[in-house]
């Protein structure tokens, strides 16, 4: 078994249906998980829903239902979205599960035992939408002079008895952690967090008494935990904590928490401080991705531009959507999407370039060689193509993906696809058919090998399509990872197995540009 690799997404608030931001994060995490599996790692991939807190309680009240019923109903939409997007998670953790309450209470007890919790009174500006208290100095003015959080959400002056966490005691350790290379990426976010810690950390209010939709504070029944304490603990719950058994021992500390930029503070300051207090190792890396915008605008109900990611996947194809998001957006930065951009990208790269290459190659082998593959001797030009493709697929793409630089990894792959298409045009196998059938055979078989390499390399991004293609290429399902890619004997085994190329079925359809261009 390979080395363990534990990756998590943020757990989503199920107070509404999933939006494109949720889909983006799930897809990015899934591409990483699948890529690491292809690299031979023993991957544990966790996602879930964050079901407590005032936001959920208020939404349930508005709808005339209970928070528990709302959570049950809405978390199913996230499970359905993951199924629709082919998200290969191992654990879907819901925070209303009893085992999660037990895990959160144990974390609390450990922090208390370490002397980091104390009871006091809290007065401050609370944003229900962000589930966070803000300092007066952080607030911004709204259009009609009202006070808003730095995220632009309404805040209320709140006074209550509260448990506090001694965050101020962790300032130096947190600074050292943030300065550790690779803990928080991208760099711009790391600088922001370092500046935040350097400005001085205040103790954190971590319980509420004004409502009861949450995890009860051990020994303090009128208090429920601040929702972020229990939310962050989900990453431990899924591994069986407080039982520090096999899963916990194998997968903790987490290799990668993948989150959006708006919740970086919670994951790189509060969370490591809680863990340090409880005597638990901190995660190895947090990556905070950018926001996805709809034609450059944030989606919101009032703008009427909220997109259902399942509809997008139905309309353009799951793999098209996955490919577009990973290719188009420089990972870590904000990105924009529109139906036109999806169609243009998918047609240019998947349908016209890679899909066309695969389709041409397989149908020429089917028609001209009776689908029959043989061992063959290459010329210099064939070897050059082989080296170029093998380098892009076996080295450039995985190196970029390892660094979470997906757009550049895919670009290297695309360059190899273009080189193959250029090779087809230059070698013109269709005209060799009469003049030099043996040379035609060599060209087509060289292309067959290139298509196989390209399909394996892009498999994490477009898993269903790549597998459909690899099935047509006769590549066994156990030989589709990066070790298999580097195995020089596979072609010989395939030939010996008497596999024959059948009439190919197109894998990447050409899409129509949407009629409406508003
Ligand atoms: O923040 N583009 O939940 P959430 C990209 N429950 N990513 C986006 C986005 C967008 N437009 N909008 C949101 C929460 N996200 C908490 C997390 S973790 C212990 C608790 C990202 O449903 C967002 O940054 O508001 C977060 O990573 C995830 O979607 C869930 O957001």
PDB file of N, CA and C in Angstrom, residues 457-503:
ATOM      1  N   UNK A 457      -2.858  10.271 -18.452  1.00  0.00           N
ATOM      2  CA  UNK A 457      -2.418  11.480 -17.745  1.00  0.00           C
ATOM      3  C   UNK A 457      -3.578  12.398 -17.376  1.00  0.00           C
ATOM      4  N   UNK A 458      -4.619  12.450 -18.194  1.00  0.00           N
ATOM      5  CA  UNK A 458      -5.716  13.415 -17.947  1.00  0.00           C
ATOM      6  C   UNK A 458      -6.868  12.780 -17.179  1.00  0.00           C
ATOM      7  N   UNK A 459      -6.661  11.533 -16.775  1.00  0.00           N
ATOM      8  CA  UNK A 459      -7.749  10.754 -16.183  1.00  0.00           C
ATOM      9  C   UNK A 459      -8.325  11.361 -14.904  1.00  0.00           C
ATOM     10  N   UNK A 460      -7.490  12.002 -14.077  1.00  0.00           N
ATOM     11  CA  UNK A 460      -8.006  12.582 -12.830  1.00  0.00           C
ATOM     12  C   UNK A 460      -8.988  13.714 -13.130  1.00  0.00           C
ATOM     13  N   UNK A 461      -8.782  14.386 -14.244  1.00  0.00           N
ATOM     14  CA  UNK A 461      -9.626  15.539 -14.577  1.00  0.00           C
ATOM     15  C   UNK A 461     -10.925  15.090 -15.237  1.00  0.00           C
ATOM     16  N   UNK A 462     -10.832  14.171 -16.175  1.00  0.00           N
ATOM     17  CA  UNK A 462     -12.026  13.708 -16.917  1.00  0.00           C
ATOM     18  C   UNK A 462     -12.151  12.184 -16.767  1.00  0.00           C
ATOM     19  N   UNK A 463     -12.429  11.714 -15.543  1.00  0.00           N
ATOM     20  CA  UNK A 463     -12.302  10.276 -15.278  1.00  0.00           C
ATOM     21  C   UNK A 463     -13.190   9.377 -16.134  1.00  0.00           C
ATOM     22  N   UNK A 464     -14.462   9.742 -16.292  1.00  0.00           N
ATOM     23  CA  UNK A 464     -15.363   8.835 -17.024  1.00  0.00           C
ATOM     24  C   UNK A 464     -14.966   8.773 -18.496  1.00  0.00           C
ATOM     25  N   UNK A 465     -14.649   9.918 -19.086  1.00  0.00           N
ATOM     26  CA  UNK A 465     -14.292   9.942 -20.511  1.00  0.00           C
ATOM     27  C   UNK A 465     -12.966   9.233 -20.751  1.00  0.00           C
ATOM     28  N   UNK A 466     -11.986   9.489 -19.893  1.00  0.00           N
ATOM     29  CA  UNK A 466     -10.685   8.851 -20.078  1.00  0.00           C
ATOM     30  C   UNK A 466     -10.830   7.337 -19.960  1.00  0.00           C
ATOM     31  N   UNK A 467     -11.645   6.891 -19.015  1.00  0.00           N
ATOM     32  CA  UNK A 467     -11.818   5.442 -18.854  1.00  0.00           C
ATOM     33  C   UNK A 467     -12.545   4.828 -20.051  1.00  0.00           C
ATOM     34  N   UNK A 468     -13.499   5.559 -20.595  1.00  0.00           N
ATOM     35  CA  UNK A 468     -14.208   5.073 -21.783  1.00  0.00           C
ATOM     36  C   UNK A 468     -13.215   4.898 -22.934  1.00  0.00           C
ATOM     37  N   UNK A 469     -12.332   5.863 -23.047  1.00  0.00           N
ATOM     38  CA  UNK A 469     -11.333   5.794 -24.110  1.00  0.00           C
ATOM     39  C   UNK A 469     -10.331   4.661 -23.846  1.00  0.00           C
ATOM     40  N   UNK A 470      -9.888   4.543 -22.599  1.00  0.00           N
ATOM     41  CA  UNK A 470      -8.916   3.490 -22.265  1.00  0.00           C
ATOM     42  C   UNK A 470      -9.533   2.100 -22.449  1.00  0.00           C
ATOM     43  N   UNK A 471     -10.847   1.997 -22.217  1.00  0.00           N
ATOM     44  CA  UNK A 471     -11.532   0.722 -22.508  1.00  0.00           C
ATOM     45  C   UNK A 471     -11.399   0.399 -23.999  1.00  0.00           C
ATOM     46  N   UNK A 472     -11.620   1.417 -24.822  1.00  0.00           N
ATOM     47  CA  UNK A 472     -11.529   1.192 -26.282  1.00  0.00           C
ATOM     48  C   UNK A 472     -10.116   0.860 -26.718  1.00  0.00           C
ATOM     49  N   UNK A 473      -9.140   1.339 -25.934  1.00  0.00           N
ATOM     50  CA  UNK A 473      -7.734   1.075 -26.259  1.00  0.00           C
ATOM     51  C   UNK A 473      -7.267  -0.263 -25.699  1.00  0.00           C
ATOM     52  N   UNK A 474      -8.151  -0.939 -24.967  1.00  0.00           N
ATOM     53  CA  UNK A 474      -7.788  -2.247 -24.418  1.00  0.00           C
ATOM     54  C   UNK A 474      -6.843  -2.180 -23.229  1.00  0.00           C
ATOM     55  N   UNK A 475      -6.746  -0.986 -22.600  1.00  0.00           N
ATOM     56  CA  UNK A 475      -5.836  -0.849 -21.452  1.00  0.00           C
ATOM     57  C   UNK A 475      -6.542  -1.392 -20.208  1.00  0.00           C
ATOM     58  N   UNK A 476      -6.010  -2.417 -19.560  1.00  0.00           N
ATOM     59  CA  UNK A 476      -6.689  -2.997 -18.390  1.00  0.00           C
ATOM     60  C   UNK A 476      -6.881  -1.960 -17.285  1.00  0.00           C
ATOM     61  N   UNK A 477      -7.960  -2.110 -16.520  1.00  0.00           N
ATOM     62  CA  UNK A 477      -8.294  -1.072 -15.538  1.00  0.00           C
ATOM     63  C   UNK A 477      -7.212  -0.917 -14.467  1.00  0.00           C
ATOM     64  N   UNK A 478      -6.440  -1.950 -14.230  1.00  0.00           N
ATOM     65  CA  UNK A 478      -5.367  -1.832 -13.230  1.00  0.00           C
ATOM     66  C   UNK A 478      -4.091  -1.208 -13.786  1.00  0.00           C
ATOM     67  N   UNK A 479      -4.117  -0.807 -15.063  1.00  0.00           N
ATOM     68  CA  UNK A 479      -2.896  -0.245 -15.670  1.00  0.00           C
ATOM     69  C   UNK A 479      -3.129   1.177 -16.155  1.00  0.00           C
ATOM     70  N   UNK A 480      -3.763   1.976 -15.269  1.00  0.00           N
ATOM     71  CA  UNK A 480      -4.117   3.334 -15.696  1.00  0.00           C
ATOM     72  C   UNK A 480      -3.540   4.381 -14.742  1.00  0.00           C
ATOM     73  N   UNK A 481      -2.477   4.032 -14.055  1.00  0.00           N
ATOM     74  CA  UNK A 481      -1.870   5.011 -13.151  1.00  0.00           C
ATOM     75  C   UNK A 481      -0.491   5.427 -13.683  1.00  0.00           C
ATOM     76  N   UNK A 482       0.208   6.262 -12.908  1.00  0.00           N
ATOM     77  CA  UNK A 482       1.468   6.798 -13.435  1.00  0.00           C
ATOM     78  C   UNK A 482       2.592   5.757 -13.459  1.00  0.00           C
ATOM     79  N   UNK A 483       2.488   4.750 -12.611  1.00  0.00           N
ATOM     80  CA  UNK A 483       3.494   3.681 -12.688  1.00  0.00           C
ATOM     81  C   UNK A 483       3.303   2.907 -13.991  1.00  0.00           C
ATOM     82  N   UNK A 484       2.037   2.640 -14.346  1.00  0.00           N
ATOM     83  CA  UNK A 484       1.743   1.928 -15.599  1.00  0.00           C
ATOM     84  C   UNK A 484       2.158   2.763 -16.805  1.00  0.00           C
ATOM     85  N   UNK A 485       1.986   4.070 -16.675  1.00  0.00           N
ATOM     86  CA  UNK A 485       2.360   4.964 -17.778  1.00  0.00           C
ATOM     87  C   UNK A 485       3.839   4.807 -18.120  1.00  0.00           C
ATOM     88  N   UNK A 486       4.641   4.600 -17.085  1.00  0.00           N
ATOM     89  CA  UNK A 486       6.092   4.511 -17.281  1.00  0.00           C
ATOM     90  C   UNK A 486       6.559   3.090 -17.618  1.00  0.00           C
ATOM     91  N   UNK A 487       5.613   2.145 -17.653  1.00  0.00           N
ATOM     92  CA  UNK A 487       5.978   0.746 -17.888  1.00  0.00           C
ATOM     93  C   UNK A 487       6.107   0.492 -19.404  1.00  0.00           C
ATOM     94  N   UNK A 488       7.331   0.232 -19.861  1.00  0.00           N
ATOM     95  CA  UNK A 488       7.589   0.122 -21.304  1.00  0.00           C
ATOM     96  C   UNK A 488       7.020  -1.165 -21.902  1.00  0.00           C
ATOM     97  N   UNK A 489       6.652  -2.135 -21.082  1.00  0.00           N
ATOM     98  CA  UNK A 489       6.237  -3.437 -21.614  1.00  0.00           C
ATOM     99  C   UNK A 489       4.749  -3.560 -21.911  1.00  0.00           C
ATOM    100  N   UNK A 490       3.978  -2.527 -21.560  1.00  0.00           N
ATOM    101  CA  UNK A 490       2.512  -2.674 -21.664  1.00  0.00           C
ATOM    102  C   UNK A 490       2.069  -2.967 -23.089  1.00  0.00           C
ATOM    103  N   UNK A 491       2.707  -2.307 -24.064  1.00  0.00           N
ATOM    104  CA  UNK A 491       2.265  -2.468 -25.446  1.00  0.00           C
ATOM    105  C   UNK A 491       2.497  -3.912 -25.914  1.00  0.00           C
ATOM    106  N   UNK A 492       3.630  -4.442 -25.540  1.00  0.00           N
ATOM    107  CA  UNK A 492       3.936  -5.830 -25.885  1.00  0.00           C
ATOM    108  C   UNK A 492       2.895  -6.782 -25.311  1.00  0.00           C
ATOM    109  N   UNK A 493       2.495  -6.524 -24.083  1.00  0.00           N
ATOM    110  CA  UNK A 493       1.477  -7.383 -23.447  1.00  0.00           C
ATOM    111  C   UNK A 493       0.131  -7.253 -24.155  1.00  0.00           C
ATOM    112  N   UNK A 494      -0.195  -6.015 -24.546  1.00  0.00           N
ATOM    113  CA  UNK A 494      -1.467  -5.785 -25.223  1.00  0.00           C
ATOM    114  C   UNK A 494      -1.491  -6.543 -26.558  1.00  0.00           C
ATOM    115  N   UNK A 495      -0.372  -6.447 -27.310  1.00  0.00           N
ATOM    116  CA  UNK A 495      -0.276  -7.147 -28.598  1.00  0.00           C
ATOM    117  C   UNK A 495      -0.403  -8.653 -28.381  1.00  0.00           C
ATOM    118  N   UNK A 496       0.293  -9.150 -27.360  1.00  0.00           N
ATOM    119  CA  UNK A 496       0.268 -10.592 -27.077  1.00  0.00           C
ATOM    120  C   UNK A 496      -1.131 -11.064 -26.672  1.00  0.00           C
ATOM    121  N   UNK A 497      -1.917 -10.134 -26.098  1.00  0.00           N
ATOM    122  CA  UNK A 497      -3.264 -10.530 -25.642  1.00  0.00           C
ATOM    123  C   UNK A 497      -4.249 -10.636 -26.808  1.00  0.00           C
ATOM    124  N   UNK A 498      -3.764 -10.334 -28.008  1.00  0.00           N
ATOM    125  CA  UNK A 498      -4.580 -10.393 -29.226  1.00  0.00           C
ATOM    126  C   UNK A 498      -5.774  -9.456 -29.173  1.00  0.00           C
ATOM    127  N   UNK A 499      -5.592  -8.366 -28.478  1.00  0.00           N
ATOM    128  CA  UNK A 499      -6.627  -7.331 -28.449  1.00  0.00           C
ATOM    129  C   UNK A 499      -6.783  -6.726 -29.845  1.00  0.00           C
ATOM    130  N   UNK A 500      -8.024  -6.442 -30.234  1.00  0.00           N
ATOM    131  CA  UNK A 500      -8.267  -5.784 -31.521  1.00  0.00           C
ATOM    132  C   UNK A 500      -9.059  -4.504 -31.331  1.00  0.00           C
ATOM    133  N   UNK A 501      -8.631  -3.458 -32.005  1.00  0.00           N
ATOM    134  CA  UNK A 501      -9.339  -2.183 -31.924  1.00  0.00           C
ATOM    135  C   UNK A 501     -10.670  -2.326 -32.662  1.00  0.00           C
ATOM    136  N   UNK A 502     -11.758  -1.965 -31.971  1.00  0.00           N
ATOM    137  CA  UNK A 502     -13.088  -2.026 -32.590  1.00  0.00           C
ATOM    138  C   UNK A 502     -13.441  -0.660 -33.196  1.00  0.00           C
ATOM    139  N   UNK A 503     -14.546  -0.613 -33.889  1.00  0.00           N
ATOM    140  CA  UNK A 503     -15.038   0.678 -34.405  1.00  0.00           C
ATOM    141  C   UNK A 503     -15.162   1.646 -33.224  1.00  0.00           C
TER     142      UNK A 503
END
